[in-house]
Coordinates of C-alpha atoms in Angstrom, one line a residue:
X1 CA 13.6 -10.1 4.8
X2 CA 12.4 -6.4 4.8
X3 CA 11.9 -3.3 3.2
X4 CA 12.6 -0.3 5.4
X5 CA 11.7 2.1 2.8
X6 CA 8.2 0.7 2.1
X7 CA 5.4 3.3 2.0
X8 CA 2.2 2.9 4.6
X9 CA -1.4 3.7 4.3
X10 CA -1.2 6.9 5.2
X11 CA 1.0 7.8 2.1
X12 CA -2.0 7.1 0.1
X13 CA -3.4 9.8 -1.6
X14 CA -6.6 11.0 -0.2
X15 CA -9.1 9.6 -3.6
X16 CA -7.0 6.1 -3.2
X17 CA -7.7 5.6 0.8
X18 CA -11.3 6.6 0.0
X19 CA -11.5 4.1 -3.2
X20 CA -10.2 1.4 -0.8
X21 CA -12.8 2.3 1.8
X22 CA -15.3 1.6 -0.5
X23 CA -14.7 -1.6 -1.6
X24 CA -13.5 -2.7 2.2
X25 CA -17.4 -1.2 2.9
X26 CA -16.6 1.1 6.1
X27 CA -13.7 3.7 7.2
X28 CA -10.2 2.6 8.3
X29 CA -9.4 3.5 11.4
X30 CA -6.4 1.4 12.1
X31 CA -3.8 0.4 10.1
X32 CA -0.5 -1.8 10.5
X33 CA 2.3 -1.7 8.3
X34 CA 3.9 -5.2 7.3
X35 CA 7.8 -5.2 6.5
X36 CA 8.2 -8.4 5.3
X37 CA 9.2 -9.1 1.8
X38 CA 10.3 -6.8 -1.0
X39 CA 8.6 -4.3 -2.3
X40 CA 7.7 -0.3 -1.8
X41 CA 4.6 -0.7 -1.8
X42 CA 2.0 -0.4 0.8
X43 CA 1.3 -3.8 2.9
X44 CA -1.2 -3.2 5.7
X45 CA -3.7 -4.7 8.0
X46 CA -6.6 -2.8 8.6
X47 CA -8.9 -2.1 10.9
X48 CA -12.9 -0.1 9.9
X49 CA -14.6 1.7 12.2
X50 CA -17.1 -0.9 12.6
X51 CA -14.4 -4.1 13.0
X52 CA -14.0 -5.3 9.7
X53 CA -10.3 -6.4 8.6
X54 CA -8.4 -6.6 5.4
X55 CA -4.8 -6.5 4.0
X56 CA -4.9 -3.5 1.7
X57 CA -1.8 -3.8 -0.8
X58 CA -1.2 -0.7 -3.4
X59 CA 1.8 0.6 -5.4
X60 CA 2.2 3.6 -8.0
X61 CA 4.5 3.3 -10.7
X62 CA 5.8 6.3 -10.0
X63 CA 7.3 4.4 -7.4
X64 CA 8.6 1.4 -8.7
X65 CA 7.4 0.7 -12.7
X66 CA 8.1 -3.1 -12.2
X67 CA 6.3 -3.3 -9.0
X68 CA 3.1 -2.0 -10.3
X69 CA 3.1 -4.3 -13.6
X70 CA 3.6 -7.1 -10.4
X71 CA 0.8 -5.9 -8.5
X72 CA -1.1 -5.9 -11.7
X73 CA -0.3 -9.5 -11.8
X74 CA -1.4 -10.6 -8.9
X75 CA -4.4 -8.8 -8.7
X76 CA -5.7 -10.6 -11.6
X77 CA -3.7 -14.1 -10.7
X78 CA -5.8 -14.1 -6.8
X79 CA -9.0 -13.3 -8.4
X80 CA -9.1 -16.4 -10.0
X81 CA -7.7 -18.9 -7.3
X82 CA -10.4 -21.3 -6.7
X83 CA -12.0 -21.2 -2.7
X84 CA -10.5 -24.4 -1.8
X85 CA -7.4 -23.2 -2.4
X86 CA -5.4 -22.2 0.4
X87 CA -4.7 -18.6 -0.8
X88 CA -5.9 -15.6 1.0
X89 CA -9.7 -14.4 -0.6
X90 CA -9.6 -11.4 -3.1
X91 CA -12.1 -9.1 -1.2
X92 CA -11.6 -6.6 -3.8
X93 CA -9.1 -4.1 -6.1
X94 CA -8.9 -1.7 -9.1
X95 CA -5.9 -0.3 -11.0
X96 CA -6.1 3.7 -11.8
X97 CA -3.2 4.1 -14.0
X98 CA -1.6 5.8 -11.1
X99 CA -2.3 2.8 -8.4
X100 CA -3.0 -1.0 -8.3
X101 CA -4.5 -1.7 -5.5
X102 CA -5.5 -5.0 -4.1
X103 CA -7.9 -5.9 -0.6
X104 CA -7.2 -9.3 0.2
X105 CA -8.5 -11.1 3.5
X106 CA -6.4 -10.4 6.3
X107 CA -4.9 -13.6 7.5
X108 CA -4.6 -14.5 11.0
X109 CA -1.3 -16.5 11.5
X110 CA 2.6 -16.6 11.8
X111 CA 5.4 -17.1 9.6
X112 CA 7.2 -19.9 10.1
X113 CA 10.0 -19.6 12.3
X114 CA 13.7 -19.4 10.5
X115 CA 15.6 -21.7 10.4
X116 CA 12.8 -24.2 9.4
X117 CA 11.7 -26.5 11.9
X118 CA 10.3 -30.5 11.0
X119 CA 6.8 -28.8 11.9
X120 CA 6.7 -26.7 9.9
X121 CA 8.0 -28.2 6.7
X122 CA 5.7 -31.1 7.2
X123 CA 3.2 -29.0 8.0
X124 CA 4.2 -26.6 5.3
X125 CA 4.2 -29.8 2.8
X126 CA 0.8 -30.7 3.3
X127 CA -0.4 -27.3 2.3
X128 CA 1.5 -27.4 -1.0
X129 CA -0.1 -31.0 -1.9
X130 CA -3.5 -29.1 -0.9
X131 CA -2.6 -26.2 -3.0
X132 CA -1.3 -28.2 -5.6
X133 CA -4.5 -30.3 -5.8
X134 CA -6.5 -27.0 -5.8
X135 CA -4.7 -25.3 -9.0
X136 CA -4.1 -28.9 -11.2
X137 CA -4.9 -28.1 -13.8
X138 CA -4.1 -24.2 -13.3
X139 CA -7.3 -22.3 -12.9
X140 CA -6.0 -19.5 -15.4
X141 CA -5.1 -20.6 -19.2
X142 CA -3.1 -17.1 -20.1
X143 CA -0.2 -17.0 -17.4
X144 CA 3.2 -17.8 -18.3
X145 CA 4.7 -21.5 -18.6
X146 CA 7.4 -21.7 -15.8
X147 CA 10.0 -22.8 -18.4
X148 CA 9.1 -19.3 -20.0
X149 CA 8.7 -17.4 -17.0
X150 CA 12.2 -18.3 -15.6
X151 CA 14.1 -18.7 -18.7
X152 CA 15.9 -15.1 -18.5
X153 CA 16.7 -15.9 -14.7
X154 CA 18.3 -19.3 -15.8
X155 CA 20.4 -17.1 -17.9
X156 CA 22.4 -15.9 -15.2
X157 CA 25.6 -18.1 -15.4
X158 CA 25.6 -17.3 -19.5
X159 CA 25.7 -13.3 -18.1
X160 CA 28.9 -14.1 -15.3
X161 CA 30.6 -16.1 -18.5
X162 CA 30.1 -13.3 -20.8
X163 CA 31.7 -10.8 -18.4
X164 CA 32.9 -12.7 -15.3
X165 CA 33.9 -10.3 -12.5
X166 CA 37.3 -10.3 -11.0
X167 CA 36.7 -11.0 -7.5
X168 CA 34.8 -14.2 -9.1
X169 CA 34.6 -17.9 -6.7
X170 CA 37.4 -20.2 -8.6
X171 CA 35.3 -23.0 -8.3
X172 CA 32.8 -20.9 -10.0
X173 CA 34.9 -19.6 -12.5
X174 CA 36.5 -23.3 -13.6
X175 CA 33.2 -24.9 -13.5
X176 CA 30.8 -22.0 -15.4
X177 CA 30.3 -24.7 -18.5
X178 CA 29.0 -27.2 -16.2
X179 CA 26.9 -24.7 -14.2
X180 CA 25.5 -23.2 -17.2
X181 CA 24.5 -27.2 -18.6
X182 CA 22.9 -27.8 -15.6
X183 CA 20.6 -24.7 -15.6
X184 CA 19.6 -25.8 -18.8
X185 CA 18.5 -29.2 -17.5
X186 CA 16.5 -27.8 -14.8
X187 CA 15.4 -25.3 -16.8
X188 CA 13.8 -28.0 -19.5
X189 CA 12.6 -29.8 -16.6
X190 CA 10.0 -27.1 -15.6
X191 CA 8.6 -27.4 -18.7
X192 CA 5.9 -30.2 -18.1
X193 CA 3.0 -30.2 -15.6
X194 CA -0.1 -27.9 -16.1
X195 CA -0.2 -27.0 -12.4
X196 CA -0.5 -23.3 -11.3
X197 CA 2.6 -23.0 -9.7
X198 CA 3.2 -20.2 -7.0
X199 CA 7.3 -20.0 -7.9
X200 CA 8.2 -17.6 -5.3
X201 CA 8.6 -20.1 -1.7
X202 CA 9.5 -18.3 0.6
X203 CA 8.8 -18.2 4.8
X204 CA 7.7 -14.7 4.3
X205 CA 5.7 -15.5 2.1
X206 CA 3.8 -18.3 4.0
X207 CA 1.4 -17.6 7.3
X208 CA 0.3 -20.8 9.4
X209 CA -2.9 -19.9 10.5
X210 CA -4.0 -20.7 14.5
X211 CA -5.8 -24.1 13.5
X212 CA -2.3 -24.9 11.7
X213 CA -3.2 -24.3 8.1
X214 CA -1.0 -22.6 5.7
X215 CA -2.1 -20.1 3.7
X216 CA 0.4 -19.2 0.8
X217 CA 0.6 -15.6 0.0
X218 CA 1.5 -13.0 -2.3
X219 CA 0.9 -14.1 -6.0
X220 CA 2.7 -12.0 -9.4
X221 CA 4.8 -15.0 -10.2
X222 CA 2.4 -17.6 -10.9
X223 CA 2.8 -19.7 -13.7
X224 CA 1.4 -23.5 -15.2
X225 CA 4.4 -26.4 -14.7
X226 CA 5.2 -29.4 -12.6
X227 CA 3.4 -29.7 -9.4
X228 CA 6.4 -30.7 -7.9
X229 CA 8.0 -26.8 -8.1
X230 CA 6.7 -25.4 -5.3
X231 CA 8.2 -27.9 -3.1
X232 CA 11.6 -28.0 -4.2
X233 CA 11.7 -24.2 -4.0
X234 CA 10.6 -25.0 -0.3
X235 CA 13.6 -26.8 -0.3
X236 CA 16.0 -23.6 -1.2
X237 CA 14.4 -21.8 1.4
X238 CA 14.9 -24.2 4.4
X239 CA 18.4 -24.5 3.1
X240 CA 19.8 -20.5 2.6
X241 CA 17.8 -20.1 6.2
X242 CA 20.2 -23.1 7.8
X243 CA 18.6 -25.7 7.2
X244 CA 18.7 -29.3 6.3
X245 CA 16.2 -30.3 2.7
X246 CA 17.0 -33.8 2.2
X247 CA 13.8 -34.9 3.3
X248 CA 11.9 -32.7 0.9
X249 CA 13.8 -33.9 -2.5
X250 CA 12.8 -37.3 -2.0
X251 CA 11.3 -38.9 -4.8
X252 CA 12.6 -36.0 -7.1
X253 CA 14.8 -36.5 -9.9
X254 CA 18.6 -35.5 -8.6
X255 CA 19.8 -34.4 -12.1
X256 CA 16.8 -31.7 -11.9
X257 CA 17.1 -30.9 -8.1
X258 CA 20.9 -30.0 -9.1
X259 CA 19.6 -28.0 -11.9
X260 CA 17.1 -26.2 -11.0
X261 CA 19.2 -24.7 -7.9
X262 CA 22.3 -24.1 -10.3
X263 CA 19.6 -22.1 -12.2
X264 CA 18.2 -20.2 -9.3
X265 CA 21.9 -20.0 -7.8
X266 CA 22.9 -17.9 -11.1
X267 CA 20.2 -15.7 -11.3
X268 CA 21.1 -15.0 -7.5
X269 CA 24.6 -14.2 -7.5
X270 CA 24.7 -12.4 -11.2
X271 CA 21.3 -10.0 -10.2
X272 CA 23.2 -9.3 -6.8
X273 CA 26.3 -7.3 -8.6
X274 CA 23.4 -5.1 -10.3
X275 CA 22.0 -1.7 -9.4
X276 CA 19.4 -2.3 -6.9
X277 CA 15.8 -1.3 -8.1
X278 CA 14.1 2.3 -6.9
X279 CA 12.6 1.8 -3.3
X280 CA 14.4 -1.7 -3.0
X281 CA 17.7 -0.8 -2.0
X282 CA 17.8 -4.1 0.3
X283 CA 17.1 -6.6 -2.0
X284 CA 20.7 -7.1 -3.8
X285 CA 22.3 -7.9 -0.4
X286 CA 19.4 -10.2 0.0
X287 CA 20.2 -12.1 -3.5
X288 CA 24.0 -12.4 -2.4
X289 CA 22.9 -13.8 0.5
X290 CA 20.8 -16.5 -1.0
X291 CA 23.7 -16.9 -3.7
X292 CA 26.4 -17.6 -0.9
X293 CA 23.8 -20.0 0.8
X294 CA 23.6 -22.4 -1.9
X295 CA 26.9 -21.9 -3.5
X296 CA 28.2 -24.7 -1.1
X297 CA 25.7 -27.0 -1.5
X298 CA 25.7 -26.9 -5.1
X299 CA 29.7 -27.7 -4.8
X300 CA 28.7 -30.9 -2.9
X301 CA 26.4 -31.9 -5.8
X302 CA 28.6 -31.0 -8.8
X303 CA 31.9 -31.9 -7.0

């Protein structure tokens, strides 16, 4: 989960390095590049001259439009989370017009390993009943309602019916009215709760910290719903990495479970026959992938 084309530090311009400086309160000396997750922007650990450390995030939209009005997002989403929240601490940020910029703590941890291990899911688990406890009921009153937020992603089986391609999955292609009802259900389903939700669970987008704590990162999708989101899209992730997520849907409703995949499954395998976005060229091969993941599982629920 990478982006090979992501810009460093050192592409900054000159007045945007010296900015960040400012609000980090001494001169980077050292910088690391991150290439996990997907966007062009910059994602590196630095180092001041005098020891200080932060993760220095910043995007133009001359880059990538849609990853700057993201970055705008999360900027103002993490200056809001609440301290006992565990979410990396918004040391700083500004937005030029040119550049969004955001200096968040830099967290010392690990990913969790793919394919999931038990540790790490219960581990994983405990944080999102912390996190959820920390952001019920959501600390901001103006993001979108997940039901809102994912309704055009929900869409996607409506978009393969319209015009379904010819190389399309038969079982896919005989069972599109059934795959598009059950989007709808999950869809409706994420339309209660008044939890901040993160929406995007991912491992890359977790780091376990060296006394065991996760520490959810990474913030632009944020929206109010049902507490129990977060964890069910904990379950997608352990099962397009391998996985087994049995464990983590119990006590959820199966009717939603099934829908809210079907939903996510769509939006997956209908964005992956698109035109990847500018600076993202790996990201469409990265939605077929999740799309052939959880094709097969969604089989076995639907039959």
């Amino acid at each position: 989960m990478s982006t090979p084309t992501r810009i460093t530090w050192a592409d900054l311009p000159p007045e945007i390095q010296a900015r960040a400086e400012q609000v980090v309160g001494d001169q980077v000396v050292e910088a690391r590049s991150q290439t996990q997750g997907y966007s062009p922007g910059t994602a590196d650990r630095v180092r001041t001259a005098g020891g200080r450390r932060a993760f220095v995030k910043a995007v133009s939209p001359a880059i990538n439009e849609h990853s700057a009005i993201l970055a705008r997002q999360e900027l103002r989403i993490t200056a809001a989370l609440p301290e006992r929240a565990p979410t990396p601490r918004m040391i700083g940020g500004f937005d030029t017009g040119d550049w969004v910029v955001l200096i968040l703590e830099d967290i010392a941890g690990r990913h969790p390993g793919l394919p999931w291990s038990d540790a790490d899911i219960d581990t994983v688990l405990t944080g999102l009943d912390d996190l959820a406890a920390a952001l019920t009921p959501s600390p901001l009153p103006d993001v979108p309602r997940a039901a809102d937020h994912l309704a055009r992603d929900f869409a996607g089986w409506e978009r393969i019916d319209a015009d379904p391609p010819a190389d399309l999955d038969s079982w896919v292609r005989a069972g599109l009215p059934a795959l598009r009802a059950s989007a709808a259900r999950g869809l409706a389903a994420t339309a209660s709760g008044d939890t901040l939700a993160h929406c995007d669970i991912r491992a890359d987008n977790i780091l376990v910290r060296d006394d065991g704590r996760p520490i959810f990162v990474d913030w632009p999708w944020g929206c109010v719903g049902p507490a129990w989101l977060d964890r069910l899209l904990l379950a997608v992730n352990v099962l397009v990495n391998g996985g087994t997520a049995d464990r983590l849907l119990t006590g959820l409703d199966p009717e939603v479970v099934t829908g809210v995949v079907a939903g996510l499954t769509g939006f997956f395998l209908h964005t992956s026959r698109t035109p990847p976005p500018p600076g993202i060229p790996t990201v469409r091969a990265f939605q077929r992938a999740q799309a052939d993941a959880l094709l097969p599982w969604l089989r076995g629920r639907l039959g």
